[in-house]
PDB file of C-alpha atoms in Angstrom:
ATOM      1  CA  HIS C   1     -42.137  50.716  -8.055  1.00 39.00           C
ATOM      2  CA  PRO C   2     -40.428  48.724  -5.998  1.00 40.00           C
ATOM      3  CA  ARG C   3     -37.074  50.212  -5.588  1.00 46.00           C
ATOM      4  CA  VAL C   4     -34.276  48.719  -6.763  1.00 43.00           C
ATOM      5  CA  ARG C   5     -31.338  48.192  -4.563  1.00 47.00           C
ATOM      6  CA  ARG C   6     -27.704  48.666  -6.273  1.00 51.00           C
ATOM      7  CA  GLN C   7     -25.404  46.230  -4.611  1.00 51.00           C
ATOM      8  CA  ARG C   8     -21.361  45.701  -4.579  1.00 56.00           C
ATOM      9  CA  GLN C   9     -19.838  42.799  -2.717  1.00 51.00           C
ATOM     10  CA  MET C  10     -16.417  41.812  -1.432  1.00 51.00           C
ATOM     11  CA  CYS C  11     -16.314  38.586  -0.427  1.00 52.00           C
ATOM     12  CA  ILE C  12     -14.088  37.072   2.727  1.00 49.00           C
ATOM     13  CA  ARG C  13     -11.655  33.886   1.413  1.00 50.00           C
ATOM     14  CA  ASP C  14     -12.705  32.047   4.750  1.00 51.00           C
ATOM     15  CA  ARG C  15     -14.036  28.789   5.430  1.00 52.00           C
ATOM     16  CA  SER C  16     -17.382  30.423   5.803  1.00 59.00           C
ATOM     17  CA  ASN C  17     -17.557  31.789   2.292  1.00 70.00           C
ATOM     18  CA  VAL C  18     -19.090  34.895   3.051  1.00 75.00           C
ATOM     19  CA  CYS C  19     -19.551  37.858   1.361  1.00 79.00           C
ATOM     20  CA  VAL C  20     -20.182  41.712   2.412  1.00 82.00           C
ATOM     21  CA  LYS C  21     -22.430  43.531   0.495  1.00 86.00           C
ATOM     22  CA  TYR C  22     -22.429  47.402  -0.291  1.00 85.00           C
ATOM     23  CA  ASN C  23     -25.939  48.704  -1.117  1.00 89.00           C
ATOM     24  CA  LYS C  24     -25.553  52.087  -2.452  1.00 89.00           C
ATOM     25  CA  GLU C  25     -28.823  52.819  -2.907  1.00 90.00           C
ATOM     26  CA  ILE C  26     -29.598  52.902   0.686  1.00 92.00           C
ATOM     27  CA  ALA C  27     -26.344  54.640   1.596  1.00 90.00           C
ATOM     28  CA  THR C  28     -27.550  57.264  -1.000  1.00 91.00           C
ATOM     29  CA  GLU C  29     -30.778  58.001   0.611  1.00 92.00           C
ATOM     30  CA  TYR C  30     -29.480  57.710   4.243  1.00 91.00           C
ATOM     31  CA  VAL C  31     -26.654  60.832   3.032  1.00 91.00           C
ATOM     32  CA  ASN C  32     -29.984  62.535   1.260  1.00 91.00           C
ATOM     33  CA  TYR C  33     -31.820  62.741   4.430  1.00 91.00           C
ATOM     34  CA  LEU C  34     -28.877  63.432   6.950  1.00 89.00           C
ATOM     35  CA  ASN C  35     -27.963  66.553   4.084  1.00 89.00           C
ATOM     36  CA  SER C  36     -31.576  67.211   4.679  1.00 91.00           C
ATOM     37  CA  MET C  37     -31.397  67.611   8.239  1.00 90.00           C
ATOM     38  CA  VAL C  38     -28.507  69.326   8.100  1.00 87.00           C
ATOM     39  CA  ASP C  39     -30.722  72.053   5.612  1.00 87.00           C
ATOM     40  CA  ASP C  40     -33.843  72.168   8.194  1.00 88.00           C
ATOM     41  CA  PHE C  41     -31.635  72.487  11.095  1.00 88.00           C
ATOM     42  CA  GLY C  42     -28.793  74.736  10.263  1.00 84.00           C
ATOM     43  CA  LEU C  43     -26.502  71.793  11.618  1.00 85.00           C
ATOM     44  CA  GLN C  44     -22.975  71.246  10.961  1.00 85.00           C
ATOM     45  CA  SER C  45     -22.622  68.016   8.600  1.00 83.00           C
ATOM     46  CA  ASP C  46     -20.599  65.495   9.577  1.00 82.00           C
ATOM     47  CA  VAL C  47     -21.122  62.656   7.252  1.00 82.00           C
ATOM     48  CA  LYS C  48     -18.141  60.495   6.675  1.00 86.00           C
ATOM     49  CA  PRO C  49     -18.042  56.866   5.647  1.00 86.00           C
ATOM     50  CA  SER C  50     -17.667  55.889   8.863  1.00 85.00           C
ATOM     51  CA  VAL C  51     -20.836  56.910   9.871  1.00 86.00           C
ATOM     52  CA  ILE C  52     -23.464  56.002   7.355  1.00 88.00           C
ATOM     53  CA  GLY C  53     -21.387  52.379   7.430  1.00 87.00           C
ATOM     54  CA  ARG C  54     -23.099  52.111  10.580  1.00 88.00           C
ATOM     55  CA  PHE C  55     -26.744  52.464   9.379  1.00 90.00           C
ATOM     56  CA  PRO C  56     -28.520  49.166   8.959  1.00 90.00           C
ATOM     57  CA  GLU C  57     -28.406  47.271   5.432  1.00 88.00           C
ATOM     58  CA  VAL C  58     -25.836  49.672   4.205  1.00 88.00           C
ATOM     59  CA  PHE C  59     -23.071  46.462   4.939  1.00 88.00           C
ATOM     60  CA  THR C  60     -24.889  43.167   4.890  1.00 86.00           C
ATOM     61  CA  LEU C  61     -23.172  39.677   5.182  1.00 81.00           C
ATOM     62  CA  GLU C  62     -25.103  36.900   3.287  1.00 78.00           C
ATOM     63  CA  GLU C  63     -23.486  33.537   2.716  1.00 76.00           C
ATOM     64  CA  GLN C  64     -22.110  32.655  -0.897  1.00 72.00           C
ATOM     65  CA  SER C  65     -23.472  29.898  -2.660  1.00 74.00           C
ATOM     66  CA  VAL C  66     -20.832  27.554  -4.047  1.00 72.00           C
ATOM     67  CA  ASP C  67     -20.813  26.590  -7.464  1.00 75.00           C
ATOM     68  CA  GLU C  68     -19.265  23.237  -7.695  1.00 81.00           C
ATOM     69  CA  ASN C  69     -19.550  22.808 -11.074  1.00 84.00           C
ATOM     70  CA  GLU C  70     -17.099  25.975 -11.727  1.00 81.00           C
ATOM     71  CA  ILE C  71     -14.631  25.530  -8.955  1.00 81.00           C
ATOM     72  CA  TRP C  72     -14.473  21.871 -10.516  1.00 87.00           C
ATOM     73  CA  SER C  73     -13.779  23.301 -14.248  1.00 88.00           C
ATOM     74  CA  HIS C  74     -10.711  25.245 -12.496  1.00 85.00           C
ATOM     75  CA  LEU C  75      -9.680  21.746 -10.772  1.00 89.00           C
ATOM     76  CA  GLU C  76     -10.493  19.348 -13.136  1.00 90.00           C
ATOM     77  CA  GLY C  77      -7.141  19.228 -15.526  1.00 91.00           C
ATOM     78  CA  VAL C  78      -4.698  19.867 -12.283  1.00 93.00           C
ATOM     79  CA  VAL C  79      -6.250  16.999 -10.764  1.00 93.00           C
ATOM     80  CA  ARG C  80      -6.469  14.534 -13.461  1.00 93.00           C
ATOM     81  CA  GLU C  81      -3.245  15.218 -14.159  1.00 93.00           C
ATOM     82  CA  ALA C  82      -2.023  14.435 -10.957  1.00 94.00           C
ATOM     83  CA  ALA C  83      -4.062  11.099 -10.810  1.00 92.00           C
ATOM     84  CA  GLU C  84      -2.827  10.094 -14.000  1.00 92.00           C
ATOM     85  CA  LYS C  85       1.068  10.927 -13.099  1.00 92.00           C
ATOM     86  CA  PHE C  86       0.180   9.017  -9.497  1.00 90.00           C
ATOM     87  CA  VAL C  87      -0.902   5.789 -11.412  1.00 86.00           C
ATOM     88  CA  GLU C  88       1.597   6.064 -13.829  1.00 88.00           C
ATOM     89  CA  SER C  89       4.318   5.985 -10.728  1.00 87.00           C
ATOM     90  CA  ARG C  90       2.641   3.134  -9.296  1.00 81.00           C
ATOM     91  CA  VAL C  91       2.991   0.941 -12.001  1.00 80.00           C
ATOM     92  CA  ARG C  92       6.186   1.527 -12.419  1.00 84.00           C
ATOM     93  CA  GLU C  93       7.106   1.201  -8.847  1.00 81.00           C
ATOM     94  CA  GLY C  94       4.554  -1.932  -9.643  1.00 77.00           C
ATOM     95  CA  GLU C  95       6.629  -3.322 -12.384  1.00 82.00           C
ATOM     96  CA  ASN C  96      10.356  -3.048 -11.033  1.00 84.00           C
ATOM     97  CA  LEU C  97       9.064  -4.593  -7.536  1.00 81.00           C
ATOM     98  CA  LYS C  98       7.270  -7.544  -9.779  1.00 81.00           C
ATOM     99  CA  LYS C  99      10.737  -8.221 -11.703  1.00 85.00           C
ATOM    100  CA  ASP C 100      13.025  -7.884  -8.083  1.00 85.00           C
ATOM    101  CA  LEU C 101      10.647 -10.686  -6.607  1.00 85.00           C
ATOM    102  CA  LEU C 102      10.344 -13.163  -9.699  1.00 87.00           C
ATOM    103  CA  ALA C 103      14.404 -12.672  -9.163  1.00 88.00           C
ATOM    104  CA  LYS C 104      14.009 -13.968  -5.684  1.00 87.00           C
ATOM    105  CA  LEU C 105      11.239 -16.792  -6.541  1.00 89.00           C
ATOM    106  CA  SER C 106      14.133 -17.865  -8.948  1.00 89.00           C
ATOM    107  CA  ALA C 107      16.496 -18.100  -6.411  1.00 89.00           C
ATOM    108  CA  MET C 108      14.123 -20.022  -4.288  1.00 89.00           C
ATOM    109  CA  SER C 109      13.563 -22.508  -6.936  1.00 90.00           C
ATOM    110  CA  ASP C 110      17.696 -22.509  -7.245  1.00 91.00           C
ATOM    111  CA  ILE C 111      17.598 -23.341  -3.661  1.00 88.00           C
ATOM    112  CA  VAL C 112      14.382 -25.812  -3.793  1.00 89.00           C
ATOM    113  CA  ALA C 113      17.075 -27.578  -6.255  1.00 90.00           C
ATOM    114  CA  TYR C 114      19.552 -27.966  -4.038  1.00 88.00           C
ATOM    115  CA  ILE C 115      17.905 -29.230  -1.062  1.00 85.00           C
ATOM    116  CA  GLU C 116      15.944 -31.824  -3.432  1.00 84.00           C
ATOM    117  CA  GLU C 117      19.231 -32.824  -5.029  1.00 84.00           C
ATOM    118  CA  LYS C 118      21.511 -33.047  -1.599  1.00 81.00           C
ATOM    119  CA  TYR C 119      18.943 -35.690   0.319  1.00 80.00           C
ATOM    120  CA  PRO C 120      19.806 -38.239  -1.369  1.00 79.00           C
ATOM    121  CA  GLN C 121      23.707 -38.069  -1.075  1.00 77.00           C
ATOM    122  CA  ILE C 122      22.438 -36.973   2.710  1.00 77.00           C
ATOM    123  CA  ILE C 123      20.718 -40.737   3.229  1.00 77.00           C
ATOM    124  CA  GLU C 124      23.551 -42.495   1.502  1.00 78.00           C
ATOM    125  CA  ASP C 125      26.261 -40.402   3.597  1.00 76.00           C
ATOM    126  CA  TYR C 126      24.040 -41.248   6.884  1.00 74.00           C
ATOM    127  CA  LYS C 127      24.234 -45.642   5.827  1.00 75.00           C
ATOM    128  CA  ALA C 128      27.671 -45.222   5.435  1.00 76.00           C
ATOM    129  CA  ARG C 129      28.445 -44.122   8.762  1.00 74.00           C
ATOM    130  CA  LEU C 130      25.457 -45.778  10.194  1.00 73.00           C
ATOM    131  CA  ILE C 131      28.268 -49.041   9.043  1.00 72.00           C
ATOM    132  CA  GLU C 132      31.685 -47.434   9.587  1.00 71.00           C
ATOM    133  CA  LYS C 133      29.734 -47.050  13.366  1.00 71.00           C
ATOM    134  CA  VAL C 134      28.812 -50.715  13.637  1.00 68.00           C
ATOM    135  CA  ASP C 135      32.352 -52.348  12.529  1.00 68.00           C
ATOM    136  CA  GLU C 136      33.503 -50.000  15.211  1.00 63.00           C
ATOM    137  CA  LEU C 137      31.849 -50.882  18.085  1.00 61.00           C
ATOM    138  CA  ALA C 138      30.937 -54.904  16.973  1.00 59.00           C
ATOM    139  CA  ILE C 139      34.483 -56.115  15.241  1.00 55.00           C
ATOM    140  CA  ASN C 140      33.488 -59.971  16.041  1.00 51.00           C
ATOM    141  CA  THR C 141      29.995 -59.267  15.983  1.00 56.00           C
ATOM    142  CA  GLN C 142      27.511 -59.969  12.840  1.00 61.00           C
ATOM    143  CA  ILE C 143      25.370 -57.402  12.192  1.00 62.00           C
ATOM    144  CA  ASP C 144      22.077 -58.132   9.968  1.00 66.00           C
ATOM    145  CA  ASP C 145      21.940 -56.213   6.800  1.00 70.00           C
ATOM    146  CA  GLN C 146      18.225 -56.059   7.075  1.00 74.00           C
ATOM    147  CA  ARG C 147      18.756 -54.159  10.509  1.00 74.00           C
ATOM    148  CA  ILE C 148      20.784 -51.557   8.754  1.00 72.00           C
ATOM    149  CA  ALA C 149      18.414 -51.054   6.297  1.00 75.00           C
ATOM    150  CA  ALA C 150      15.594 -50.540   8.750  1.00 78.00           C
ATOM    151  CA  GLU C 151      17.793 -47.562  10.665  1.00 75.00           C
ATOM    152  CA  VAL C 152      18.292 -45.944   7.546  1.00 71.00           C
ATOM    153  CA  THR C 153      14.931 -46.196   6.093  1.00 75.00           C
ATOM    154  CA  MET C 154      14.058 -45.043   9.736  1.00 77.00           C
ATOM    155  CA  TYR C 155      16.225 -42.670   9.087  1.00 72.00           C
ATOM    156  CA  ALA C 156      15.201 -41.098   5.920  1.00 72.00           C
ATOM    157  CA  ASP C 157      11.251 -40.962   6.812  1.00 72.00           C
ATOM    158  CA  LYS C 158      12.981 -38.314   9.704  1.00 75.00           C
ATOM    159  CA  VAL C 159      14.533 -36.679   7.469  1.00 73.00           C
ATOM    160  CA  CYS C 160      12.577 -36.972   4.404  1.00 79.00           C
ATOM    161  CA  VAL C 161      11.329 -33.404   2.812  1.00 81.00           C
ATOM    162  CA  ASP C 162       9.954 -34.854  -0.238  1.00 83.00           C
ATOM    163  CA  GLU C 163       6.540 -33.379   0.549  1.00 86.00           C
ATOM    164  CA  GLU C 164       7.750 -30.060   1.668  1.00 87.00           C
ATOM    165  CA  VAL C 165       9.732 -29.483  -1.643  1.00 88.00           C
ATOM    166  CA  VAL C 166       6.720 -30.439  -3.951  1.00 90.00           C
ATOM    167  CA  ARG C 167       4.583 -27.996  -1.834  1.00 91.00           C
ATOM    168  CA  LEU C 168       7.213 -25.114  -2.348  1.00 91.00           C
ATOM    169  CA  ARG C 169       7.559 -25.930  -5.581  1.00 91.00           C
ATOM    170  CA  SER C 170       3.834 -25.238  -6.062  1.00 93.00           C
ATOM    171  CA  HIS C 171       3.629 -22.164  -4.341  1.00 91.00           C
ATOM    172  CA  ILE C 172       6.529 -20.636  -6.447  1.00 91.00           C
ATOM    173  CA  ASP C 173       4.588 -21.583  -9.098  1.00 91.00           C
ATOM    174  CA  SER C 174       1.379 -19.892  -8.020  1.00 89.00           C
ATOM    175  CA  THR C 175       3.173 -17.032  -6.831  1.00 87.00           C
ATOM    176  CA  ILE C 176       4.594 -16.099 -10.709  1.00 87.00           C
ATOM    177  CA  LYS C 177       0.919 -17.251 -11.977  1.00 87.00           C
ATOM    178  CA  ILE C 178      -0.430 -14.468  -9.587  1.00 83.00           C
ATOM    179  CA  LEU C 179       2.543 -11.853 -10.907  1.00 81.00           C
ATOM    180  CA  THR C 180       1.499 -12.447 -14.514  1.00 81.00           C
ATOM    181  CA  GLU C 181      -1.967 -12.282 -13.778  1.00 79.00           C
ATOM    182  CA  GLY C 182      -1.904  -8.667 -12.199  1.00 71.00           C
ATOM    183  CA  GLY C 183      -4.124  -6.508 -10.151  1.00 70.00           C
ATOM    184  CA  ALA C 184      -4.349  -6.717  -6.397  1.00 69.00           C
ATOM    185  CA  VAL C 185      -2.055  -9.071  -5.180  1.00 72.00           C
ATOM    186  CA  GLY C 186      -1.307  -8.328  -1.897  1.00 71.00           C
ATOM    187  CA  ARG C 187      -3.716 -10.948  -0.190  1.00 77.00           C
ATOM    188  CA  LYS C 188      -2.901 -14.017  -2.304  1.00 79.00           C
ATOM    189  CA  LEU C 189       0.835 -13.146  -1.607  1.00 81.00           C
ATOM    190  CA  ASP C 190       0.274 -13.021   1.574  1.00 82.00           C
ATOM    191  CA  PHE C 191      -1.207 -16.461   2.392  1.00 85.00           C
ATOM    192  CA  ILE C 192       1.316 -17.837   0.113  1.00 87.00           C
ATOM    193  CA  VAL C 193       4.452 -16.041   1.750  1.00 85.00           C
ATOM    194  CA  GLN C 194       3.095 -18.072   5.383  1.00 87.00           C
ATOM    195  CA  GLU C 195       2.607 -21.351   3.238  1.00 89.00           C
ATOM    196  CA  MET C 196       6.005 -21.263   2.160  1.00 90.00           C
ATOM    197  CA  ASN C 197       7.823 -20.132   5.497  1.00 89.00           C
ATOM    198  CA  ARG C 198       6.087 -23.162   7.134  1.00 89.00           C
ATOM    199  CA  GLU C 199       7.241 -25.317   4.884  1.00 89.00           C
ATOM    200  CA  ALA C 200      10.744 -23.549   5.097  1.00 89.00           C
ATOM    201  CA  ASN C 201      10.442 -24.053   8.999  1.00 88.00           C
ATOM    202  CA  THR C 202       9.748 -27.987   8.444  1.00 87.00           C
ATOM    203  CA  ILE C 203      12.922 -28.481   5.896  1.00 84.00           C
ATOM    204  CA  LEU C 204      15.280 -26.824   8.777  1.00 83.00           C
ATOM    205  CA  SER C 205      13.956 -28.850  11.293  1.00 82.00           C
ATOM    206  CA  LYS C 206      14.586 -32.083   9.625  1.00 79.00           C
ATOM    207  CA  ALA C 207      17.467 -30.845   8.572  1.00 73.00           C
ATOM    208  CA  ASN C 208      20.856 -33.308   9.864  1.00 72.00           C
ATOM    209  CA  ASN C 209      23.192 -31.826   7.407  1.00 75.00           C
ATOM    210  CA  ILE C 210      25.288 -28.276   7.752  1.00 80.00           C
ATOM    211  CA  GLU C 211      24.578 -27.295   4.175  1.00 79.00           C
ATOM    212  CA  ILE C 212      21.169 -28.276   4.107  1.00 81.00           C
ATOM    213  CA  SER C 213      20.719 -26.305   7.479  1.00 83.00           C
ATOM    214  CA  ASP C 214      22.648 -23.553   5.359  1.00 86.00           C
ATOM    215  CA  THR C 215      20.220 -23.459   2.759  1.00 85.00           C
ATOM    216  CA  GLY C 216      17.322 -23.679   4.601  1.00 85.00           C
ATOM    217  CA  ILE C 217      17.964 -20.511   6.227  1.00 87.00           C
ATOM    218  CA  ASN C 218      18.764 -18.673   3.216  1.00 87.00           C
ATOM    219  CA  LEU C 219      15.444 -20.088   1.405  1.00 87.00           C
ATOM    220  CA  LYS C 220      13.747 -18.338   5.258  1.00 86.00           C
ATOM    221  CA  THR C 221      15.388 -15.321   4.339  1.00 86.00           C
ATOM    222  CA  SER C 222      14.382 -15.397   0.678  1.00 84.00           C
ATOM    223  CA  ILE C 223      10.729 -15.304   1.681  1.00 84.00           C
ATOM    224  CA  GLU C 224      10.839 -13.141   4.769  1.00 81.00           C
ATOM    225  CA  LYS C 225      12.087 -10.446   2.017  1.00 77.00           C
ATOM    226  CA  ALA C 226       8.954 -11.423   0.046  1.00 74.00           C
ATOM    227  CA  VAL C 227       6.732 -10.480   2.859  1.00 68.00           C
ATOM    228  CA  SER C 228       7.758  -6.368   2.191  1.00 67.00           C
ATOM    229  CA  TYR C 229       5.530  -7.142  -1.019  1.00 64.00           C
ATOM    230  CA  THR C 230       2.666  -8.364   0.117  1.00 59.00           C
ATOM    231  CA  HIS C 231       1.124  -4.513  -0.135  1.00 56.00           C
ATOM    232  CA  LEU C 232       2.242  -5.325  -4.384  1.00 54.00           C
ATOM    233  CA  THR C 233      -0.829  -3.799  -6.816  1.00 53.00           C
ATOM    234  CA  LEU C 234      -0.054  -4.327 -10.233  1.00 54.00           C
ATOM    235  CA  PRO C 235      -1.229  -3.786 -13.707  1.00 54.00           C
ATOM    236  CA  THR C 236      -3.695  -6.671 -14.794  1.00 53.00           C
ATOM    237  CA  ASN C 237      -2.598  -8.401 -17.339  1.00 46.00           C
ATOM    238  CA  SER C 238       0.783  -7.392 -16.736  1.00 45.00           C
ATOM    239  CA  ARG C 239       3.621  -9.668 -18.551  1.00 40.00           C
ATOM    240  CA  VAL C 240       6.226 -11.333 -16.506  1.00 37.00           C
TER     241      VAL C 240
END
């Protein structure tokens, strides 16, 4: 009959996942043979575990197979709980950031409305200054009203920001829509923020009024703050 080897094992907990196995059956045979030699030759016995342990196959090193299912059964609950808490945290963060960004968009809308309202008055102020200047320089000279009107028209074309205002409003509305739909909005916001920044720069370059300049700077500041939200991920179909 084939010999049955009774083994005990001790696993070394390292990355190699190696186990030390002790074969009691083989160790017993070694001890029996050594004791027989002591009796046969009248020798003094020096059988010790340290001696037996050096003999072949008493101790062996074997790689222990990993049961991934068993490991997962122990880890699954903890991992799922951690993942759920992480997602909940990200959702809360996203909602808070969305509210803050919506507040900034509302402030941008107010700034755009102010610029839109202010520009007609700027044209009128320029016309008044132009007429006053003409009166000072040419007291005895008649200036054609059409010439003044043409000059005012040229100035109005130069500082006109109607197109920029319309595009800014469109970008603000698009951003609100994107935030309402939710999901990964980072790339979309990044593109829109760049476009808004471009329009704000154009308005500043055309500004010929200290109030418009200050307002334009505030607009750029609000837009630049929105850049920090381009990583934002929101729950799908989250509501504003």
